[in-house]
PDB file of C-alpha atoms in Angstrom:
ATOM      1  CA  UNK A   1     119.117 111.631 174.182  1.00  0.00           C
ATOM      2  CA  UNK A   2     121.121 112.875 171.745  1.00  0.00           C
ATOM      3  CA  UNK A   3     121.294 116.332 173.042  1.00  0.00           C
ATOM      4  CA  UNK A   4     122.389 114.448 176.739  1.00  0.00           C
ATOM      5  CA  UNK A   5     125.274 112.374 174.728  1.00  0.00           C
ATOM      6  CA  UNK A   6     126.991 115.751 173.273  1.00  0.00           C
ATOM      7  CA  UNK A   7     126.752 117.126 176.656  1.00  0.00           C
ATOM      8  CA  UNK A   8     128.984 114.629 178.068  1.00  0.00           C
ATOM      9  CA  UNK A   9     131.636 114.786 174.893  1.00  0.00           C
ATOM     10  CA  UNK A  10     131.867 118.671 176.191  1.00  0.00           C
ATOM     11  CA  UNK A  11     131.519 118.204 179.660  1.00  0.00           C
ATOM     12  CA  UNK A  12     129.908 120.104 181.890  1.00  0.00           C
ATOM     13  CA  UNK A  13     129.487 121.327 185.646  1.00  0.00           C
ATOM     14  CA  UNK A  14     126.716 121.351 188.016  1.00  0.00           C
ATOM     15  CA  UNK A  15     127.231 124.882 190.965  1.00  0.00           C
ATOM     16  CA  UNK A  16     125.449 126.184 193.462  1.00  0.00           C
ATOM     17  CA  UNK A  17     124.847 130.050 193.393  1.00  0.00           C
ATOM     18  CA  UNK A  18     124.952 131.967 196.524  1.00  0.00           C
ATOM     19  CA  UNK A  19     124.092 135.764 197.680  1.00  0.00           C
ATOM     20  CA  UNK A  20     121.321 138.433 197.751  1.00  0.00           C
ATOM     21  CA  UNK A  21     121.612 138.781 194.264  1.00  0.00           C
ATOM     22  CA  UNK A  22     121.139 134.982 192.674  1.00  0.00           C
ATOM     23  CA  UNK A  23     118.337 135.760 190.485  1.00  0.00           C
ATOM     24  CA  UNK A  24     120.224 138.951 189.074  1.00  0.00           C
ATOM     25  CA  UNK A  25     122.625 136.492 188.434  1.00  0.00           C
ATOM     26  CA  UNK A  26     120.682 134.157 186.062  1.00  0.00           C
ATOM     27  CA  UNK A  27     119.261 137.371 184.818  1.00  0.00           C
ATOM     28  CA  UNK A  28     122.769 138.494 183.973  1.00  0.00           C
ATOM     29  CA  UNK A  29     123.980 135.332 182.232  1.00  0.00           C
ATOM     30  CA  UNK A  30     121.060 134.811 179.997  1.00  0.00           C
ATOM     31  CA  UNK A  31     121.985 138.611 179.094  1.00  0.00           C
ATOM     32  CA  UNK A  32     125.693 136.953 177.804  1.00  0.00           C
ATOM     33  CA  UNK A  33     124.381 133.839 176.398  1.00  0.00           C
ATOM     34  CA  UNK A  34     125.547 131.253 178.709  1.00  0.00           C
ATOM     35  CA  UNK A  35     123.413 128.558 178.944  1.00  0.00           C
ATOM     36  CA  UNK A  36     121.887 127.337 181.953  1.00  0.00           C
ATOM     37  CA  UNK A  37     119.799 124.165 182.515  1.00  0.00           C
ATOM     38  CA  UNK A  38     118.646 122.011 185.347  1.00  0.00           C
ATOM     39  CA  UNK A  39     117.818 125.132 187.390  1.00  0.00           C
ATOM     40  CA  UNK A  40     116.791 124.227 191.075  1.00  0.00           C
ATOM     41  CA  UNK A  41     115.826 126.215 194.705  1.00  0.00           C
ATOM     42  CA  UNK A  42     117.802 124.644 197.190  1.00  0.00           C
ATOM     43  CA  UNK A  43     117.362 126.251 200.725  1.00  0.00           C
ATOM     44  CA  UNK A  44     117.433 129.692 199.831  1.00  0.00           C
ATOM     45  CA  UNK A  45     120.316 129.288 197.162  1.00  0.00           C
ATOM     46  CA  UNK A  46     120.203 127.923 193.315  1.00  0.00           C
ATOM     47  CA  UNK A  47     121.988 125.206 191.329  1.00  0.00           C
ATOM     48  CA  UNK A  48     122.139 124.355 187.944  1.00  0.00           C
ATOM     49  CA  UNK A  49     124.589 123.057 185.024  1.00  0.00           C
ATOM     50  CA  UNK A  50     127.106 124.872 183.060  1.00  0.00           C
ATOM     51  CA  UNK A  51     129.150 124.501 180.259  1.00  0.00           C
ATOM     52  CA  UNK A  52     133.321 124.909 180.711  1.00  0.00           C
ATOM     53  CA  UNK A  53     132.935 127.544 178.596  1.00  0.00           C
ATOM     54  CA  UNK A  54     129.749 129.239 179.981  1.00  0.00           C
ATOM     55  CA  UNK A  55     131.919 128.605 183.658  1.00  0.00           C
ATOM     56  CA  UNK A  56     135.109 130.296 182.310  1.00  0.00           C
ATOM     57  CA  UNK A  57     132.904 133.604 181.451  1.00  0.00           C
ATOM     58  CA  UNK A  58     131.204 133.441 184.849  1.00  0.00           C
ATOM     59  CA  UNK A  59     133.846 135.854 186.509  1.00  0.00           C
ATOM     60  CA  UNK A  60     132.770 139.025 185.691  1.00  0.00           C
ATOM     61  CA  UNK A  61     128.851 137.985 186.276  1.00  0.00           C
ATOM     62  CA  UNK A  62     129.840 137.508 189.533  1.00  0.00           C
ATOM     63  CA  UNK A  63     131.884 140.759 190.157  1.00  0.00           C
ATOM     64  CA  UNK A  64     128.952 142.261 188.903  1.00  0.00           C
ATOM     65  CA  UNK A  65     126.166 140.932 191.279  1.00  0.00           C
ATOM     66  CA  UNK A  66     128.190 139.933 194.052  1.00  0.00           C
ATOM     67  CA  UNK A  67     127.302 136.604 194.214  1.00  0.00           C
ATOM     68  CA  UNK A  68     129.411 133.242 195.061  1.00  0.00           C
ATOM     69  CA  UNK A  69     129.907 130.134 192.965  1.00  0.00           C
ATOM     70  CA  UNK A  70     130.597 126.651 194.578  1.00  0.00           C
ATOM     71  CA  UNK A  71     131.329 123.555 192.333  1.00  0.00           C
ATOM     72  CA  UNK A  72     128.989 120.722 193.242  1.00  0.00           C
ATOM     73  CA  UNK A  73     129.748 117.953 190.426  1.00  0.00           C
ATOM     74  CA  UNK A  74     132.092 117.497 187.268  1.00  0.00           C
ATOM     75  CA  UNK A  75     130.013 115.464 184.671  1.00  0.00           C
ATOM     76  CA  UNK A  76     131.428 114.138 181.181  1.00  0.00           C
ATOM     77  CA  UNK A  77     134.380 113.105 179.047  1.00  0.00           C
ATOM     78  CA  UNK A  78     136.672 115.759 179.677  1.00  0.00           C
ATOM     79  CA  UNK A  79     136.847 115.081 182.799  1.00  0.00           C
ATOM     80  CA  UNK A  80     137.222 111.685 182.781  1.00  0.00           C
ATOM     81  CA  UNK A  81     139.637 111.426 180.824  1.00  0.00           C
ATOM     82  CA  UNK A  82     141.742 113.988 183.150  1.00  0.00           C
ATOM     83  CA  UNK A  83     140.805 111.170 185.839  1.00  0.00           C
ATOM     84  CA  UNK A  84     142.846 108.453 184.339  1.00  0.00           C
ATOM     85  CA  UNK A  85     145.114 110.168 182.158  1.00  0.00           C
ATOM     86  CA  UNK A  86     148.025 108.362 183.945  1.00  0.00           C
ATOM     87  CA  UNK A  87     146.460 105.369 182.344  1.00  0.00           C
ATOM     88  CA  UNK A  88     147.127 106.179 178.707  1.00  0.00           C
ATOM     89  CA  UNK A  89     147.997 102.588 177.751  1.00  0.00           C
ATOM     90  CA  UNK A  90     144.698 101.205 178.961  1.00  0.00           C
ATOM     91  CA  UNK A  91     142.268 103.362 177.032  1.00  0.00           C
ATOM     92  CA  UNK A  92     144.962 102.298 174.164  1.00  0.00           C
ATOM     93  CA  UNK A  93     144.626  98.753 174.482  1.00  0.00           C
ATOM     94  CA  UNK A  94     140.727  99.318 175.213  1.00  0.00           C
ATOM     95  CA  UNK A  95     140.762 101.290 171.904  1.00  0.00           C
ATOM     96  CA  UNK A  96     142.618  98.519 169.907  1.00  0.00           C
ATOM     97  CA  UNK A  97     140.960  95.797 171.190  1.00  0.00           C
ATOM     98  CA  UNK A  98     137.562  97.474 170.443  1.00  0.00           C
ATOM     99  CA  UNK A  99     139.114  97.922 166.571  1.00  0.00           C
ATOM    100  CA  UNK A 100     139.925  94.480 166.468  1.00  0.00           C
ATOM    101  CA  UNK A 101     136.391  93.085 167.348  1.00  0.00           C
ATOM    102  CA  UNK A 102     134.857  95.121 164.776  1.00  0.00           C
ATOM    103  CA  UNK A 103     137.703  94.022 162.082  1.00  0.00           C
ATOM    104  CA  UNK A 104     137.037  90.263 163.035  1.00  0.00           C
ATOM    105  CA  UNK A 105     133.212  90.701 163.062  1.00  0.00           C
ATOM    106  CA  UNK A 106     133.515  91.332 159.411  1.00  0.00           C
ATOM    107  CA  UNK A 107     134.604  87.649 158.573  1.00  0.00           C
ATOM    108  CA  UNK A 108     133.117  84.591 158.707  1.00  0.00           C
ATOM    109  CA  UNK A 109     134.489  82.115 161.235  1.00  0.00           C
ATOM    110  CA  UNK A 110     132.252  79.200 161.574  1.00  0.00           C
ATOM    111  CA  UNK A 111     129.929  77.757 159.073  1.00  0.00           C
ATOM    112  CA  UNK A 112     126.826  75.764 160.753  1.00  0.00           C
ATOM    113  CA  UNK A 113     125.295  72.810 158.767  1.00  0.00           C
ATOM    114  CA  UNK A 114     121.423  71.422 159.542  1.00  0.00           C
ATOM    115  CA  UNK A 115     119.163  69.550 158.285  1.00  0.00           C
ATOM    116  CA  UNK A 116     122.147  66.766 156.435  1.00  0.00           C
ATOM    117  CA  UNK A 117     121.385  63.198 157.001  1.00  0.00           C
ATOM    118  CA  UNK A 118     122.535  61.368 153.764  1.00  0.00           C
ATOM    119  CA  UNK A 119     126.018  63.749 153.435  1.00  0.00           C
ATOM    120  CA  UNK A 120     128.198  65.005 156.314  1.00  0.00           C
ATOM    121  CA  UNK A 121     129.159  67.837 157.225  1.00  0.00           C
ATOM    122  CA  UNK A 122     133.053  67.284 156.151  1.00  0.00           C
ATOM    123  CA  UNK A 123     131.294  66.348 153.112  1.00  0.00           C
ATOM    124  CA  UNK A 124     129.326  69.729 152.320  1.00  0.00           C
ATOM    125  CA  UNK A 125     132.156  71.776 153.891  1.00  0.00           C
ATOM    126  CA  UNK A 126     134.875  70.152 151.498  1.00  0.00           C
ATOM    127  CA  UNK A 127     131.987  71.125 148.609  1.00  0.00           C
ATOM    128  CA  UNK A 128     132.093  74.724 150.106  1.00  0.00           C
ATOM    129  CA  UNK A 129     135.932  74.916 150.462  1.00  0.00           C
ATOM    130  CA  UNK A 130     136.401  74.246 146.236  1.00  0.00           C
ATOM    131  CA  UNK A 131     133.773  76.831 145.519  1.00  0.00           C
ATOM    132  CA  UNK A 132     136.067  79.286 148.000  1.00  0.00           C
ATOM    133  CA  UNK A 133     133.275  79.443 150.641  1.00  0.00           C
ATOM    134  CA  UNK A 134     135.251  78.771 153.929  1.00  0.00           C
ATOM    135  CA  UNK A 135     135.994  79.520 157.519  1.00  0.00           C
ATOM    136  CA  UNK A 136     137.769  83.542 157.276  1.00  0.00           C
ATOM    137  CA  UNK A 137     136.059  84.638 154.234  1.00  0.00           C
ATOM    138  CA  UNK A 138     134.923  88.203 154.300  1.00  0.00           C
ATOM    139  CA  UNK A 139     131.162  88.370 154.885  1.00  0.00           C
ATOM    140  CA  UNK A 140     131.343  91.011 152.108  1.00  0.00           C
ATOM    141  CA  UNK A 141     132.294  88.259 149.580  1.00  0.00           C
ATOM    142  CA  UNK A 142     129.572  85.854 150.584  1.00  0.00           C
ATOM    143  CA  UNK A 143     126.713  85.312 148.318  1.00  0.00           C
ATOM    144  CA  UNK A 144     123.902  83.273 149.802  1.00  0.00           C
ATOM    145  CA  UNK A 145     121.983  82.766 146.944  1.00  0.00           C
ATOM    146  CA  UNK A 146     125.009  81.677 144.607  1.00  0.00           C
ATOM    147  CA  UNK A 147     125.559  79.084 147.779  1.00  0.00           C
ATOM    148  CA  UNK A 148     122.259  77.603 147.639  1.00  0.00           C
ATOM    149  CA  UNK A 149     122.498  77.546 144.014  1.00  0.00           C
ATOM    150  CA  UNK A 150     125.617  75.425 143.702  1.00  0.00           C
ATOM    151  CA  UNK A 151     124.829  73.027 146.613  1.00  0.00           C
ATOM    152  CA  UNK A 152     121.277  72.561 144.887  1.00  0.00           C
ATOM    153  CA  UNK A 153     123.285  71.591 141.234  1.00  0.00           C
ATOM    154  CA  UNK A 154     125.946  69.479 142.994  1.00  0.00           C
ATOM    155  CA  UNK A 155     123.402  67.320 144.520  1.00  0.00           C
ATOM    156  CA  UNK A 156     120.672  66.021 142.991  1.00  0.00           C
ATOM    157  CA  UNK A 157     118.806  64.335 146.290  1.00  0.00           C
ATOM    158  CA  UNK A 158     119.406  68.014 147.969  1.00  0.00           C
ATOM    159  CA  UNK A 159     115.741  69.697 147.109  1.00  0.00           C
ATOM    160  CA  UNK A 160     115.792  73.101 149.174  1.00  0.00           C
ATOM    161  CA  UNK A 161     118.725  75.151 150.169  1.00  0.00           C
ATOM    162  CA  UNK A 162     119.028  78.378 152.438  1.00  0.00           C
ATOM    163  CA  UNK A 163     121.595  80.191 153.318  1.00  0.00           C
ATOM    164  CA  UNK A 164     121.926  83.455 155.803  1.00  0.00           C
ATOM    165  CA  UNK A 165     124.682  85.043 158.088  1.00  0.00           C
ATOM    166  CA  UNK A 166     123.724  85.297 161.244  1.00  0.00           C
ATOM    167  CA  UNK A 167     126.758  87.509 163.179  1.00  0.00           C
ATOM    168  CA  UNK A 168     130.057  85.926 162.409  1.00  0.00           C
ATOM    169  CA  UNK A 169     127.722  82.903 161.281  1.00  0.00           C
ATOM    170  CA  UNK A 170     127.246  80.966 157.999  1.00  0.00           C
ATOM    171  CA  UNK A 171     124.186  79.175 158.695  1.00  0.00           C
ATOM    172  CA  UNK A 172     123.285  76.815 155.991  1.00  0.00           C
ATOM    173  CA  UNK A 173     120.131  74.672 155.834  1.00  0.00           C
ATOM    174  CA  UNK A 174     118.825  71.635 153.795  1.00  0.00           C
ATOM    175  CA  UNK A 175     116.898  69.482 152.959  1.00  0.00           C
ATOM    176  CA  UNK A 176     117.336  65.966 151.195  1.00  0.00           C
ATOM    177  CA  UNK A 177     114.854  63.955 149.111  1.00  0.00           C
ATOM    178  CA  UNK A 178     112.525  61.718 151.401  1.00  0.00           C
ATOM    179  CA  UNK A 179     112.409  59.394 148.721  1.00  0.00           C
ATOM    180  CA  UNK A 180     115.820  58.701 148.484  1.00  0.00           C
ATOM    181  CA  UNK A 181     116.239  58.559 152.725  1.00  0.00           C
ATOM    182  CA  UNK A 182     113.904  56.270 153.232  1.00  0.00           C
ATOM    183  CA  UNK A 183     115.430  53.932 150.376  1.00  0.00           C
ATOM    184  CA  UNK A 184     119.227  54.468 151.572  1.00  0.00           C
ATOM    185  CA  UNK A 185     117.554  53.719 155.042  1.00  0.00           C
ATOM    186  CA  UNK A 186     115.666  50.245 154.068  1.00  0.00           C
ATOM    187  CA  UNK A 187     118.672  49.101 152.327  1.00  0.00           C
ATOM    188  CA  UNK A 188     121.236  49.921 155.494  1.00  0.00           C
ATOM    189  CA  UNK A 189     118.415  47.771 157.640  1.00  0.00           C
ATOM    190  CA  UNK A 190     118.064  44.458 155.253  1.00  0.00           C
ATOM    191  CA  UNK A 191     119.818  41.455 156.452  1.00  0.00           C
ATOM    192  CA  UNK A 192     119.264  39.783 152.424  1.00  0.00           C
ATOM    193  CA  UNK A 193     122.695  39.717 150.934  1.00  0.00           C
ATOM    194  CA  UNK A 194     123.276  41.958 148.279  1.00  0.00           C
ATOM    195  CA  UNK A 195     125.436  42.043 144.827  1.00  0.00           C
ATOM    196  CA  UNK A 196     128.101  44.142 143.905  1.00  0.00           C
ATOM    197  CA  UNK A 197     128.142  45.110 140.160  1.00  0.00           C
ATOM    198  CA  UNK A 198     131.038  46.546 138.207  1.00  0.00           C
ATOM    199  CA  UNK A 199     130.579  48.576 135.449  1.00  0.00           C
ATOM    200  CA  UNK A 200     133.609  46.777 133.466  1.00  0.00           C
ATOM    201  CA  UNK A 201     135.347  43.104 133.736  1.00  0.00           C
ATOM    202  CA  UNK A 202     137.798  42.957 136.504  1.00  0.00           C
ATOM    203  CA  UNK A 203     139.356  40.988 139.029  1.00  0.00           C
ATOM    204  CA  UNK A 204     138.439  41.706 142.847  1.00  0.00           C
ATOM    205  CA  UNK A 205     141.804  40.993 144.413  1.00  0.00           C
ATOM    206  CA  UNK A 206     141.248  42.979 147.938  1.00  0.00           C
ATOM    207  CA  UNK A 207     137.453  43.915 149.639  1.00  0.00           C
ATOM    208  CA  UNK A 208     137.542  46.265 152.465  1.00  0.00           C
ATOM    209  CA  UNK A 209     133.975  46.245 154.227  1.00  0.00           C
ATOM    210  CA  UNK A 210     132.251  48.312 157.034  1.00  0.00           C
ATOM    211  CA  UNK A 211     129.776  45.979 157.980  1.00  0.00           C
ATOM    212  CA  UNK A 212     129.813  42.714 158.475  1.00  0.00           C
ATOM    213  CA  UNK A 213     131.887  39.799 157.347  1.00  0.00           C
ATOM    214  CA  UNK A 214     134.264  39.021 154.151  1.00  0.00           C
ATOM    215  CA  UNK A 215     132.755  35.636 153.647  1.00  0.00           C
ATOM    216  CA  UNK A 216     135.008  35.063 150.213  1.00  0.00           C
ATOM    217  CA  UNK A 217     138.814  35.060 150.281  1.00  0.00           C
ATOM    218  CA  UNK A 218     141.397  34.242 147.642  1.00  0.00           C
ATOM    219  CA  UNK A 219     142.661  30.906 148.736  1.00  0.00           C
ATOM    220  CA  UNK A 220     139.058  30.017 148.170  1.00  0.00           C
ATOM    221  CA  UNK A 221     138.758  31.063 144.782  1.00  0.00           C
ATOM    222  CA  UNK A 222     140.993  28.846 142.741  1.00  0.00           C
ATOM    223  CA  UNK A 223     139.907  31.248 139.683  1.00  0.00           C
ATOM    224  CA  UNK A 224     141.134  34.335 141.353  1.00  0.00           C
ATOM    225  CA  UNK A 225     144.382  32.640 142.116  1.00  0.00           C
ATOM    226  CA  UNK A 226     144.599  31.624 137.993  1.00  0.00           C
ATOM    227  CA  UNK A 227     143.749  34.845 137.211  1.00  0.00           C
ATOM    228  CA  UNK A 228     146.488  36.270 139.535  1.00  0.00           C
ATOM    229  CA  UNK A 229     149.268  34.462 139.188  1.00  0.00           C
ATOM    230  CA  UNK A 230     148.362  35.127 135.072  1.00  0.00           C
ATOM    231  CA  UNK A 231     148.905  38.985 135.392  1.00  0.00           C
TER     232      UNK A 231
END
């Protein structure tokens, strides 16, 4: 395979041999070195492959046994590239664009979340962001194991962490305490009204809720209103 793949970077041609004397011709060049492979009888006459440079010393083989040469195929880059060469820009553009793909393959540019329930993935992504683990980081400068570590330490209910690069891919998966679901889950489906503690006196002079109704309001609380107009 190899040997096939520096044949085409070289280039090579595949000719016919003709005359009396063909076999004092392969006789001849093997005498000079010139290399000669895929070797083939066709009706009474030979072909093979030749290098450019094993062609260019072919001329006084020839002389010599008086036999004829007749180009059958070009193969390889050289070639090719005489083809097109009125397309310079393309192979240019091809070129750049093909050093551009590898450049942006070397950055991260998503980061894929599983396994979350109890914390979204704006939430764990913000998390990421402060500990400079983001969207365009260099894959270079990502440390997996430092990743699971910190996500592990930030949250408690968070018992398993893993996380891998897959391509351009920061895949990170979790997995929450099944304790702490189930009890964040039975308390989101109870219809028994529950109490809100503070940790300090205070007035409550605005609620906001995302469920439900406010069933208390200030012009219903004549203490509220003394302990408003007081401030």
């Amino acid at each position: 395979m190899l040997l096939k793949f520096i044949r085409y970077l070289k280039g090579y041609l595949r000719i016919r041999i003709t005359g009396r004397s063909a076999e004092r011709f392969i006789n001849a060049c093997r005498h000079k070195g010139i290399f000669l492979w895929g070797l083939k009888s066709v009706s009474g006459s030979y072909e093979m492959n030749v290098t450019i440079r094993g062609f260019r010393q072919l001329k006084p083989v020839l002389r010599k046994t008086g036999t004829k040469v007749v180009i059958i195929k070009r193969t390889g880059l050289p070639f090719f590239l005489q083809k097109y060469h009125g397309r310079k820009l393309f192979f240019c553009g091809a070129a750049l664009c093909v050093m551009l793909l590898l450049l942006m393959s070397q950055f991260i540019w998503n980061i894929d979340i599983t396994g979350n329930s109890t914390y979204t993935d704006e939430t764990l992504l913000k998390f990421l962001a402060s500990t400079d683990v983001k969207t365009g980081i260099r894959k270079s400068k990502v440390d997996c194991a430092r990743i699971a570590k910190d996500v592990r330490k930030a949250y408690d209910d968070i018992v398993w962490v893993s996380a891998s690069i897959k391509g351009t891919v920061l895949c990170v998966k979790i997995k929450e305490n099944e304790d702490s679901m189930d009890t964040a889950v039975q308390l989101e489906k109870t219809d028994v009204p529950l109490d809100i503690v503070a940790d300090q006196d205070c007035i409550i002079r605005d609620i906001v809720v995302r469920k439900g109704v406010v069933l208390v309001k200030e012009r219903n609380c004549p203490a509220l209103r003394a302990g408003a107009g007081s401030q």
